[in-house]
């Protein structure tokens, strides 16, 4: 019986022929790529994944796979040559390579100019502030961001004006709470600055916003600017990691409409194409843009089971310049709870029976090796009552080995 | 950049190691396997597909693929060796090989004893009639089914009792209207018998039921007999091919409950494991079991977008002996329309924009080469009103090149 050789090889001959003509190439092999593949497969679209490792979440389930590093030109050129449009699972990209691909006439969506802003928190804050988009009070620590002394001086000036505590953030590369340091005083700031200096990490400083709730709005946007927004959701973080996503967000109508308006404004401002996730702070009488991610996002996983069109399908539609699907929720209440690796390192795939026993639990597992605290999947439950669906989603996530949320509270801003 | 070799090779070394431990092996690479793969991927389950051709629907999107013929022991043994449980995309199997796998201790679900009935219409009718399950009046044409003269004599005897017209059916291998011949008189029967004789096709004869509507009920059943049934749907066939599937079926309550009760009875009677599709005739005051398929089925594609748990997910859960998911519809009205190849042979993937412009259209394409009349995909729309969702599903299917339903009506029983 002949068999597809599922082992990664260095042979290129013939293979390029098979994958040539993939509609979409995805940079990165994480769970976002994996769920995008699922949506693509339903639409009959062929997708090639560029993953670093054959064991990556999307690599293990992709029929068309390149193994390579997205910060090397060779890998990116090979992907672009095989695909009609290049898009992303993560932002760990080299903007110079993307600009080069664009100059060669490849479609890169979102484009390098959008990503330039999305990957640099200082540039993002600056750009939004200039455009009149509400953001937390902040100060870039300038080119001296990696110079411990100058950074500290900048922080002190900022704190003199706005008071302690403040929040320090790495300008690039932070995610899931990494690269975010709330500091109570100058001494704590010194420790962060020294450490950042050692790692060459540029910082910015911003006010410690007193958050009423964290929100997220996802926008899918086509190259010509047509766009749709999914309903506002409330996200619950702990130690910087998203634990649950809740709909409805339970907001006063003016907060809800402000959040949606801000997200659409941001999408237009940075000319996003594909899905843009806008994370917001609701802080008393203010709604502020916190971060953006120019790709599908954890705060939108609920849309697979709870919206007419999922974020993954609309991301594909948008980057292919196809009509966008209806983002409406299909249920009055939707809760998504992330499946995180527990301290015992149990594989949630071995615990499926318990989770599938929970009525209405939509279980999504990413095929990743189990490690404590690692995002291994999510569970979504849809229904009429938020308390009910939230309870069931937690029951299933805990059955899969997820540690229960502790009462320590959220350690970041 | 190393690249997964997506070309089928005859090398086995190393590959068996990679695919060893697939939870499920699927015999057949059609669209049912493809949609089962999508459900498996979401659950984090690894699946290996045994397809005849690398261009088959599921072969093109499977990360783990064997190329081989399911009627050869070598292919089936290799699949079974790599997977925890073997299941099916179609019934073109060799029962002897399956029995042999079972004897060797492999899990085959549904098992050979269930498939023996499902693949043989004469055995099926006989078994159901003996169990008191309502079926159309019929007569097996016995071992003489391939003997033209003896078959004709059997038909004449049957028609003497029940009148003309009658319906002749191939005992094995029919699908999508193939292998079903309504005949008005002895002369027409002669032609079918002669042709069947030439092809070695065994026949059965049955009454031409005056059908009020065709219905389908899908049942997912675990090895221990626990089972769930999806809501009854109405199916609309033309020239033997399913054109649309509609929910609600618009039935009197007693017809609806009779259909569900019959389907559950059938599932128990043949000890089905996995999804069993039961196609029924509603004929005036009778509800009759027409055919069964021991696998996911065209009449259940609506469940991907319109039910809490899809037929594909519950098929996987059932064959893995995991708890079954809720089969309830998530909308008051659901319509699925098949995308068939049009006379121009256009590829529906090139026509996506028009279909995605239809509000709420869930487009599913199978990645198959376009040929006139071939099932290339389906579109599902969910909503509150059946006329509305049916209209939109047709709009999208027609945008994808599907020929509109003609007024000639259905040419088969």
PDB file of C-alpha atoms in Angstrom, chain A residues 67-335:
ATOM      1  CA  UNK A  67       8.931  23.520   7.719  1.00  0.00           C
ATOM      2  CA  UNK A  68      10.917  26.702   8.148  1.00  0.00           C
ATOM      3  CA  UNK A  69      11.503  29.854  10.138  1.00  0.00           C
ATOM      4  CA  UNK A  70       9.387  32.859   9.143  1.00  0.00           C
ATOM      5  CA  UNK A  71      12.262  35.215   9.889  1.00  0.00           C
ATOM      6  CA  UNK A  72      14.319  33.684   7.069  1.00  0.00           C
ATOM      7  CA  UNK A  73      13.744  35.010   3.539  1.00  0.00           C
ATOM      8  CA  UNK A  74      14.054  31.565   1.947  1.00  0.00           C
ATOM      9  CA  UNK A  75      11.120  30.098   3.855  1.00  0.00           C
ATOM     10  CA  UNK A  76       8.905  33.118   3.273  1.00  0.00           C
ATOM     11  CA  UNK A  77       9.672  33.290  -0.440  1.00  0.00           C
ATOM     12  CA  UNK A  78       8.937  29.614  -0.875  1.00  0.00           C
ATOM     13  CA  UNK A  79       5.606  30.017   0.896  1.00  0.00           C
ATOM     14  CA  UNK A  80       4.671  33.113  -1.089  1.00  0.00           C
ATOM     15  CA  UNK A  81       5.608  31.447  -4.370  1.00  0.00           C
ATOM     16  CA  UNK A  82       3.173  28.625  -3.682  1.00  0.00           C
ATOM     17  CA  UNK A  83       0.191  30.635  -2.477  1.00  0.00           C
ATOM     18  CA  UNK A  84      -2.158  33.283  -3.744  1.00  0.00           C
ATOM     19  CA  UNK A  85      -2.000  35.268  -0.515  1.00  0.00           C
ATOM     20  CA  UNK A  86       0.173  35.103   2.599  1.00  0.00           C
ATOM     21  CA  UNK A  87      -1.358  35.603   6.043  1.00  0.00           C
ATOM     22  CA  UNK A  88      -0.385  34.980   9.656  1.00  0.00           C
ATOM     23  CA  UNK A  89      -0.869  32.886  12.766  1.00  0.00           C
ATOM     24  CA  UNK A  90       1.463  35.063  14.857  1.00  0.00           C
ATOM     25  CA  UNK A  91       3.421  38.311  14.697  1.00  0.00           C
ATOM     26  CA  UNK A  92       6.967  36.990  15.106  1.00  0.00           C
ATOM     27  CA  UNK A  93       7.803  38.112  11.600  1.00  0.00           C
ATOM     28  CA  UNK A  94      10.536  40.131   9.923  1.00  0.00           C
ATOM     29  CA  UNK A  95       8.949  43.259   8.462  1.00  0.00           C
ATOM     30  CA  UNK A  96      11.798  43.704   5.985  1.00  0.00           C
ATOM     31  CA  UNK A  97      11.095  40.300   4.461  1.00  0.00           C
ATOM     32  CA  UNK A  98       7.400  41.129   4.189  1.00  0.00           C
ATOM     33  CA  UNK A  99       8.132  44.461   2.497  1.00  0.00           C
ATOM     34  CA  UNK A 100      10.375  42.617   0.082  1.00  0.00           C
ATOM     35  CA  UNK A 101       7.609  40.113  -0.730  1.00  0.00           C
ATOM     36  CA  UNK A 102       5.204  42.985  -1.340  1.00  0.00           C
ATOM     37  CA  UNK A 103       7.716  44.671  -3.669  1.00  0.00           C
ATOM     38  CA  UNK A 104       7.931  41.418  -5.628  1.00  0.00           C
ATOM     39  CA  UNK A 105       4.159  41.568  -6.109  1.00  0.00           C
ATOM     40  CA  UNK A 106       3.053  38.964  -3.569  1.00  0.00           C
ATOM     41  CA  UNK A 107      -0.180  39.578  -1.682  1.00  0.00           C
ATOM     42  CA  UNK A 108       0.585  39.845   2.036  1.00  0.00           C
ATOM     43  CA  UNK A 109      -2.528  40.367   4.170  1.00  0.00           C
ATOM     44  CA  UNK A 110      -2.472  42.080   6.573  1.00  0.00           C
ATOM     45  CA  UNK A 111       0.310  44.081   4.920  1.00  0.00           C
ATOM     46  CA  UNK A 112       3.654  45.140   6.342  1.00  0.00           C
ATOM     47  CA  UNK A 113       2.419  48.644   7.156  1.00  0.00           C
ATOM     48  CA  UNK A 114      -0.384  47.256   9.313  1.00  0.00           C
ATOM     49  CA  UNK A 115       1.916  44.768  11.012  1.00  0.00           C
ATOM     50  CA  UNK A 116       4.518  47.454  11.669  1.00  0.00           C
ATOM     51  CA  UNK A 117       2.037  49.082  14.011  1.00  0.00           C
ATOM     52  CA  UNK A 118       0.597  45.866  15.427  1.00  0.00           C
ATOM     53  CA  UNK A 119       3.991  44.473  16.452  1.00  0.00           C
ATOM     54  CA  UNK A 120       5.312  47.637  18.108  1.00  0.00           C
ATOM     55  CA  UNK A 121       3.367  48.787  21.156  1.00  0.00           C
ATOM     56  CA  UNK A 122       5.098  52.160  21.260  1.00  0.00           C
ATOM     57  CA  UNK A 123       4.320  52.874  17.594  1.00  0.00           C
ATOM     58  CA  UNK A 124       0.761  51.663  18.145  1.00  0.00           C
ATOM     59  CA  UNK A 125       0.085  53.895  21.166  1.00  0.00           C
ATOM     60  CA  UNK A 126       1.644  56.869  19.353  1.00  0.00           C
ATOM     61  CA  UNK A 127      -0.334  56.338  16.186  1.00  0.00           C
ATOM     62  CA  UNK A 128      -3.641  55.856  18.003  1.00  0.00           C
ATOM     63  CA  UNK A 129      -3.056  58.850  20.269  1.00  0.00           C
ATOM     64  CA  UNK A 130      -2.340  61.020  17.220  1.00  0.00           C
ATOM     65  CA  UNK A 131      -5.526  59.775  15.550  1.00  0.00           C
ATOM     66  CA  UNK A 132      -7.563  60.674  18.626  1.00  0.00           C
ATOM     67  CA  UNK A 133      -8.233  57.038  19.564  1.00  0.00           C
ATOM     68  CA  UNK A 134      -8.502  56.630  23.344  1.00  0.00           C
ATOM     69  CA  UNK A 135      -5.534  54.767  24.826  1.00  0.00           C
ATOM     70  CA  UNK A 136      -4.080  54.618  28.350  1.00  0.00           C
ATOM     71  CA  UNK A 137      -1.766  57.498  29.245  1.00  0.00           C
ATOM     72  CA  UNK A 138       1.709  56.402  28.208  1.00  0.00           C
ATOM     73  CA  UNK A 139       5.212  57.506  27.379  1.00  0.00           C
ATOM     74  CA  UNK A 140       7.537  55.797  24.976  1.00  0.00           C
ATOM     75  CA  UNK A 141      10.929  55.421  26.562  1.00  0.00           C
ATOM     76  CA  UNK A 142      12.398  56.284  23.188  1.00  0.00           C
ATOM     77  CA  UNK A 143      15.462  54.805  21.605  1.00  0.00           C
ATOM     78  CA  UNK A 144      16.802  54.727  25.125  1.00  0.00           C
ATOM     79  CA  UNK A 145      14.277  52.062  26.000  1.00  0.00           C
ATOM     80  CA  UNK A 146      17.048  49.518  26.338  1.00  0.00           C
ATOM     81  CA  UNK A 147      19.263  51.926  28.273  1.00  0.00           C
ATOM     82  CA  UNK A 148      18.429  51.150  31.836  1.00  0.00           C
ATOM     83  CA  UNK A 149      19.286  54.605  33.227  1.00  0.00           C
ATOM     84  CA  UNK A 150      17.479  56.637  30.611  1.00  0.00           C
ATOM     85  CA  UNK A 151      14.465  54.337  30.781  1.00  0.00           C
ATOM     86  CA  UNK A 152      14.322  54.778  34.540  1.00  0.00           C
ATOM     87  CA  UNK A 153      14.491  58.538  34.180  1.00  0.00           C
ATOM     88  CA  UNK A 154      11.586  58.424  31.727  1.00  0.00           C
ATOM     89  CA  UNK A 155       9.565  56.277  34.098  1.00  0.00           C
ATOM     90  CA  UNK A 156      10.247  58.636  37.005  1.00  0.00           C
ATOM     91  CA  UNK A 157       9.104  61.642  34.966  1.00  0.00           C
ATOM     92  CA  UNK A 158       5.943  59.781  33.966  1.00  0.00           C
ATOM     93  CA  UNK A 159       5.240  58.705  37.554  1.00  0.00           C
ATOM     94  CA  UNK A 160       5.786  62.256  38.804  1.00  0.00           C
ATOM     95  CA  UNK A 161       2.958  63.344  36.561  1.00  0.00           C
ATOM     96  CA  UNK A 162       0.586  60.365  36.825  1.00  0.00           C
ATOM     97  CA  UNK A 163       1.624  58.723  40.094  1.00  0.00           C
ATOM     98  CA  UNK A 164       2.626  55.198  41.064  1.00  0.00           C
ATOM     99  CA  UNK A 165       1.946  52.382  40.324  1.00  0.00           C
ATOM    100  CA  UNK A 166       2.730  52.311  36.610  1.00  0.00           C
ATOM    101  CA  UNK A 167       2.874  49.507  34.096  1.00  0.00           C
ATOM    102  CA  UNK A 168       6.001  48.739  32.084  1.00  0.00           C
ATOM    103  CA  UNK A 169       5.623  46.904  28.806  1.00  0.00           C
ATOM    104  CA  UNK A 170       8.025  45.398  26.329  1.00  0.00           C
ATOM    105  CA  UNK A 171       7.517  47.252  23.067  1.00  0.00           C
ATOM    106  CA  UNK A 172       7.749  44.007  21.083  1.00  0.00           C
ATOM    107  CA  UNK A 173       7.082  40.327  21.442  1.00  0.00           C
ATOM    108  CA  UNK A 174       4.943  40.202  24.587  1.00  0.00           C
ATOM    109  CA  UNK A 175       1.921  37.917  24.737  1.00  0.00           C
ATOM    110  CA  UNK A 176      -0.152  36.060  27.326  1.00  0.00           C
ATOM    111  CA  UNK A 177       1.045  38.419  30.034  1.00  0.00           C
ATOM    112  CA  UNK A 178       4.686  38.048  29.120  1.00  0.00           C
ATOM    113  CA  UNK A 179       6.347  41.427  28.639  1.00  0.00           C
ATOM    114  CA  UNK A 180       3.975  43.239  31.023  1.00  0.00           C
ATOM    115  CA  UNK A 181       5.199  44.351  34.454  1.00  0.00           C
ATOM    116  CA  UNK A 182       3.036  46.330  36.882  1.00  0.00           C
ATOM    117  CA  UNK A 183       5.453  48.143  39.212  1.00  0.00           C
ATOM    118  CA  UNK A 184       4.530  49.826  42.478  1.00  0.00           C
ATOM    119  CA  UNK A 185       7.535  52.069  42.930  1.00  0.00           C
ATOM    120  CA  UNK A 186      10.927  53.191  41.648  1.00  0.00           C
ATOM    121  CA  UNK A 187      12.698  50.218  43.140  1.00  0.00           C
ATOM    122  CA  UNK A 188      10.492  47.697  41.362  1.00  0.00           C
ATOM    123  CA  UNK A 189      10.910  49.711  38.143  1.00  0.00           C
ATOM    124  CA  UNK A 190      14.681  49.498  38.535  1.00  0.00           C
ATOM    125  CA  UNK A 191      14.564  45.715  38.638  1.00  0.00           C
ATOM    126  CA  UNK A 192      12.460  45.530  35.466  1.00  0.00           C
ATOM    127  CA  UNK A 193      14.692  48.065  33.682  1.00  0.00           C
ATOM    128  CA  UNK A 194      17.867  46.226  34.599  1.00  0.00           C
ATOM    129  CA  UNK A 195      16.416  42.952  33.375  1.00  0.00           C
ATOM    130  CA  UNK A 196      15.080  44.540  30.179  1.00  0.00           C
ATOM    131  CA  UNK A 197      18.468  46.119  29.566  1.00  0.00           C
ATOM    132  CA  UNK A 198      20.163  42.732  29.887  1.00  0.00           C
ATOM    133  CA  UNK A 199      17.783  41.237  27.317  1.00  0.00           C
ATOM    134  CA  UNK A 200      17.891  44.265  25.008  1.00  0.00           C
ATOM    135  CA  UNK A 201      14.160  44.771  25.522  1.00  0.00           C
ATOM    136  CA  UNK A 202      12.788  48.241  24.707  1.00  0.00           C
ATOM    137  CA  UNK A 203      10.107  49.414  27.141  1.00  0.00           C
ATOM    138  CA  UNK A 204       7.233  51.823  27.363  1.00  0.00           C
ATOM    139  CA  UNK A 205       5.552  53.085  30.501  1.00  0.00           C
ATOM    140  CA  UNK A 206       1.837  53.620  30.984  1.00  0.00           C
ATOM    141  CA  UNK A 207      -0.692  54.366  33.667  1.00  0.00           C
ATOM    142  CA  UNK A 208      -1.987  51.481  35.767  1.00  0.00           C
ATOM    143  CA  UNK A 209      -5.580  51.686  34.592  1.00  0.00           C
ATOM    144  CA  UNK A 210      -8.181  50.749  37.195  1.00  0.00           C
ATOM    145  CA  UNK A 211     -10.003  48.260  35.051  1.00  0.00           C
ATOM    146  CA  UNK A 212     -13.721  47.650  35.440  1.00  0.00           C
ATOM    147  CA  UNK A 213     -13.546  44.892  32.836  1.00  0.00           C
ATOM    148  CA  UNK A 214     -11.404  43.816  29.924  1.00  0.00           C
ATOM    149  CA  UNK A 215     -13.222  43.669  26.591  1.00  0.00           C
ATOM    150  CA  UNK A 216     -12.431  42.526  23.091  1.00  0.00           C
ATOM    151  CA  UNK A 217     -13.929  43.382  19.730  1.00  0.00           C
ATOM    152  CA  UNK A 218     -12.962  41.508  16.585  1.00  0.00           C
ATOM    153  CA  UNK A 219     -13.244  43.169  13.202  1.00  0.00           C
ATOM    154  CA  UNK A 220     -12.928  41.433   9.830  1.00  0.00           C
ATOM    155  CA  UNK A 221     -11.955  43.855   7.084  1.00  0.00           C
ATOM    156  CA  UNK A 222     -11.556  43.494   3.334  1.00  0.00           C
ATOM    157  CA  UNK A 223      -8.895  45.252   1.258  1.00  0.00           C
ATOM    158  CA  UNK A 224     -11.452  47.828   0.089  1.00  0.00           C
ATOM    159  CA  UNK A 225     -12.362  48.751   3.654  1.00  0.00           C
ATOM    160  CA  UNK A 226     -15.672  46.922   3.990  1.00  0.00           C
ATOM    161  CA  UNK A 227     -15.785  45.381   7.430  1.00  0.00           C
ATOM    162  CA  UNK A 228     -17.916  43.649  10.033  1.00  0.00           C
ATOM    163  CA  UNK A 229     -17.525  43.500  13.818  1.00  0.00           C
ATOM    164  CA  UNK A 230     -18.508  40.632  16.090  1.00  0.00           C
ATOM    165  CA  UNK A 231     -20.362  41.455  19.320  1.00  0.00           C
ATOM    166  CA  UNK A 232     -18.266  42.831  22.197  1.00  0.00           C
ATOM    167  CA  UNK A 233     -17.070  40.130  24.574  1.00  0.00           C
ATOM    168  CA  UNK A 234     -15.719  40.297  28.084  1.00  0.00           C
ATOM    169  CA  UNK A 235     -12.400  38.552  28.610  1.00  0.00           C
ATOM    170  CA  UNK A 236     -11.153  37.338  31.967  1.00  0.00           C
ATOM    171  CA  UNK A 237      -7.398  37.168  32.397  1.00  0.00           C
ATOM    172  CA  UNK A 238      -5.440  35.634  35.207  1.00  0.00           C
ATOM    173  CA  UNK A 239      -1.708  36.126  35.520  1.00  0.00           C
ATOM    174  CA  UNK A 240      -1.921  37.625  32.061  1.00  0.00           C
ATOM    175  CA  UNK A 241      -3.446  34.553  30.434  1.00  0.00           C
ATOM    176  CA  UNK A 242      -6.957  34.606  29.039  1.00  0.00           C
ATOM    177  CA  UNK A 243      -9.044  32.177  31.066  1.00  0.00           C
ATOM    178  CA  UNK A 244     -12.528  32.806  29.694  1.00  0.00           C
ATOM    179  CA  UNK A 245     -14.448  34.834  27.133  1.00  0.00           C
ATOM    180  CA  UNK A 246     -18.040  35.776  27.864  1.00  0.00           C
ATOM    181  CA  UNK A 247     -20.974  36.973  25.798  1.00  0.00           C
ATOM    182  CA  UNK A 248     -22.942  39.080  26.511  1.00  0.00           C
ATOM    183  CA  UNK A 249     -20.311  41.302  28.068  1.00  0.00           C
ATOM    184  CA  UNK A 250     -22.902  42.846  30.404  1.00  0.00           C
ATOM    185  CA  UNK A 251     -22.080  46.457  29.541  1.00  0.00           C
ATOM    186  CA  UNK A 252     -23.994  49.712  29.656  1.00  0.00           C
ATOM    187  CA  UNK A 253     -25.115  50.412  26.052  1.00  0.00           C
ATOM    188  CA  UNK A 254     -22.811  53.423  25.700  1.00  0.00           C
ATOM    189  CA  UNK A 255     -19.771  51.377  26.738  1.00  0.00           C
ATOM    190  CA  UNK A 256     -20.715  48.638  24.292  1.00  0.00           C
ATOM    191  CA  UNK A 257     -21.136  51.029  21.392  1.00  0.00           C
ATOM    192  CA  UNK A 258     -17.951  52.919  22.311  1.00  0.00           C
ATOM    193  CA  UNK A 259     -15.985  49.658  22.267  1.00  0.00           C
ATOM    194  CA  UNK A 260     -17.319  48.691  18.830  1.00  0.00           C
ATOM    195  CA  UNK A 261     -16.755  52.169  17.436  1.00  0.00           C
ATOM    196  CA  UNK A 262     -13.164  52.199  18.720  1.00  0.00           C
ATOM    197  CA  UNK A 263     -12.415  48.815  17.201  1.00  0.00           C
ATOM    198  CA  UNK A 264     -13.746  49.840  13.785  1.00  0.00           C
ATOM    199  CA  UNK A 265     -11.803  53.099  14.000  1.00  0.00           C
ATOM    200  CA  UNK A 266      -8.604  51.204  14.794  1.00  0.00           C
ATOM    201  CA  UNK A 267      -9.157  48.781  11.897  1.00  0.00           C
ATOM    202  CA  UNK A 268      -9.597  51.672   9.487  1.00  0.00           C
ATOM    203  CA  UNK A 269      -6.710  53.662  10.968  1.00  0.00           C
ATOM    204  CA  UNK A 270      -4.172  50.904  10.419  1.00  0.00           C
ATOM    205  CA  UNK A 271      -5.819  49.662   7.210  1.00  0.00           C
ATOM    206  CA  UNK A 272      -6.135  46.133   8.557  1.00  0.00           C
ATOM    207  CA  UNK A 273      -7.046  43.282   6.224  1.00  0.00           C
ATOM    208  CA  UNK A 274      -8.299  40.017   7.691  1.00  0.00           C
ATOM    209  CA  UNK A 275      -9.291  39.747  11.333  1.00  0.00           C
ATOM    210  CA  UNK A 276      -8.127  42.414  13.735  1.00  0.00           C
ATOM    211  CA  UNK A 277      -8.564  41.733  17.437  1.00  0.00           C
ATOM    212  CA  UNK A 278      -8.876  44.883  19.515  1.00  0.00           C
ATOM    213  CA  UNK A 279      -8.469  44.421  23.262  1.00  0.00           C
ATOM    214  CA  UNK A 280      -9.956  47.188  25.357  1.00  0.00           C
ATOM    215  CA  UNK A 281     -10.119  48.365  28.944  1.00  0.00           C
ATOM    216  CA  UNK A 282     -13.423  49.486  30.344  1.00  0.00           C
ATOM    217  CA  UNK A 283     -12.298  51.752  33.176  1.00  0.00           C
ATOM    218  CA  UNK A 284     -15.100  53.657  34.886  1.00  0.00           C
ATOM    219  CA  UNK A 285     -16.170  56.320  32.423  1.00  0.00           C
ATOM    220  CA  UNK A 286     -13.418  55.525  29.912  1.00  0.00           C
ATOM    221  CA  UNK A 287     -13.097  52.883  27.191  1.00  0.00           C
ATOM    222  CA  UNK A 288      -9.471  52.549  26.070  1.00  0.00           C
ATOM    223  CA  UNK A 289      -7.721  50.551  23.387  1.00  0.00           C
ATOM    224  CA  UNK A 290      -5.148  48.350  25.076  1.00  0.00           C
ATOM    225  CA  UNK A 291      -3.678  46.120  22.388  1.00  0.00           C
ATOM    226  CA  UNK A 292      -4.379  44.925  18.891  1.00  0.00           C
ATOM    227  CA  UNK A 293      -3.510  41.699  17.107  1.00  0.00           C
ATOM    228  CA  UNK A 294      -3.766  41.632  13.337  1.00  0.00           C
ATOM    229  CA  UNK A 295      -4.968  38.012  13.130  1.00  0.00           C
ATOM    230  CA  UNK A 296      -7.580  35.686  14.620  1.00  0.00           C
ATOM    231  CA  UNK A 297      -7.400  35.798  18.391  1.00  0.00           C
ATOM    232  CA  UNK A 298      -8.182  33.845  21.524  1.00  0.00           C
ATOM    233  CA  UNK A 299     -11.020  36.256  22.307  1.00  0.00           C
ATOM    234  CA  UNK A 300     -12.777  35.078  19.122  1.00  0.00           C
ATOM    235  CA  UNK A 301     -12.687  31.305  19.503  1.00  0.00           C
ATOM    236  CA  UNK A 302     -16.289  31.423  20.686  1.00  0.00           C
ATOM    237  CA  UNK A 303     -17.316  32.407  17.146  1.00  0.00           C
ATOM    238  CA  UNK A 304     -16.705  28.858  15.840  1.00  0.00           C
ATOM    239  CA  UNK A 305     -19.701  27.553  17.755  1.00  0.00           C
ATOM    240  CA  UNK A 306     -21.510  30.726  18.744  1.00  0.00           C
ATOM    241  CA  UNK A 307     -21.602  32.997  15.690  1.00  0.00           C
ATOM    242  CA  UNK A 308     -23.051  32.616  12.217  1.00  0.00           C
ATOM    243  CA  UNK A 309     -19.557  33.095  10.766  1.00  0.00           C
ATOM    244  CA  UNK A 310     -16.410  32.251  12.699  1.00  0.00           C
ATOM    245  CA  UNK A 311     -13.401  34.537  12.937  1.00  0.00           C
ATOM    246  CA  UNK A 312     -11.380  31.932  11.052  1.00  0.00           C
ATOM    247  CA  UNK A 313     -13.775  31.772   8.114  1.00  0.00           C
ATOM    248  CA  UNK A 314     -14.053  35.551   7.910  1.00  0.00           C
ATOM    249  CA  UNK A 315     -10.278  35.900   8.145  1.00  0.00           C
ATOM    250  CA  UNK A 316      -9.985  33.690   5.068  1.00  0.00           C
ATOM    251  CA  UNK A 317     -12.798  35.516   3.289  1.00  0.00           C
ATOM    252  CA  UNK A 318     -11.178  38.878   4.027  1.00  0.00           C
ATOM    253  CA  UNK A 319      -7.646  38.005   2.917  1.00  0.00           C
ATOM    254  CA  UNK A 320      -9.094  36.434  -0.251  1.00  0.00           C
ATOM    255  CA  UNK A 321     -11.224  39.563  -0.809  1.00  0.00           C
ATOM    256  CA  UNK A 322     -14.446  37.539  -0.675  1.00  0.00           C
ATOM    257  CA  UNK A 323     -17.744  38.772   0.829  1.00  0.00           C
ATOM    258  CA  UNK A 324     -17.682  38.741   4.638  1.00  0.00           C
ATOM    259  CA  UNK A 325     -20.067  36.540   6.592  1.00  0.00           C
ATOM    260  CA  UNK A 326     -22.573  37.537   9.229  1.00  0.00           C
ATOM    261  CA  UNK A 327     -20.794  37.990  12.600  1.00  0.00           C
ATOM    262  CA  UNK A 328     -23.955  37.777  14.709  1.00  0.00           C
ATOM    263  CA  UNK A 329     -24.075  35.510  17.720  1.00  0.00           C
ATOM    264  CA  UNK A 330     -26.387  32.522  17.292  1.00  0.00           C
ATOM    265  CA  UNK A 331     -27.213  32.239  20.985  1.00  0.00           C
ATOM    266  CA  UNK A 332     -28.121  34.688  23.724  1.00  0.00           C
ATOM    267  CA  UNK A 333     -25.186  33.582  25.860  1.00  0.00           C
ATOM    268  CA  UNK A 334     -21.837  32.051  24.941  1.00  0.00           C
ATOM    269  CA  UNK A 335     -18.911  31.157  27.190  1.00  0.00           C
TER     270      UNK A 335
END
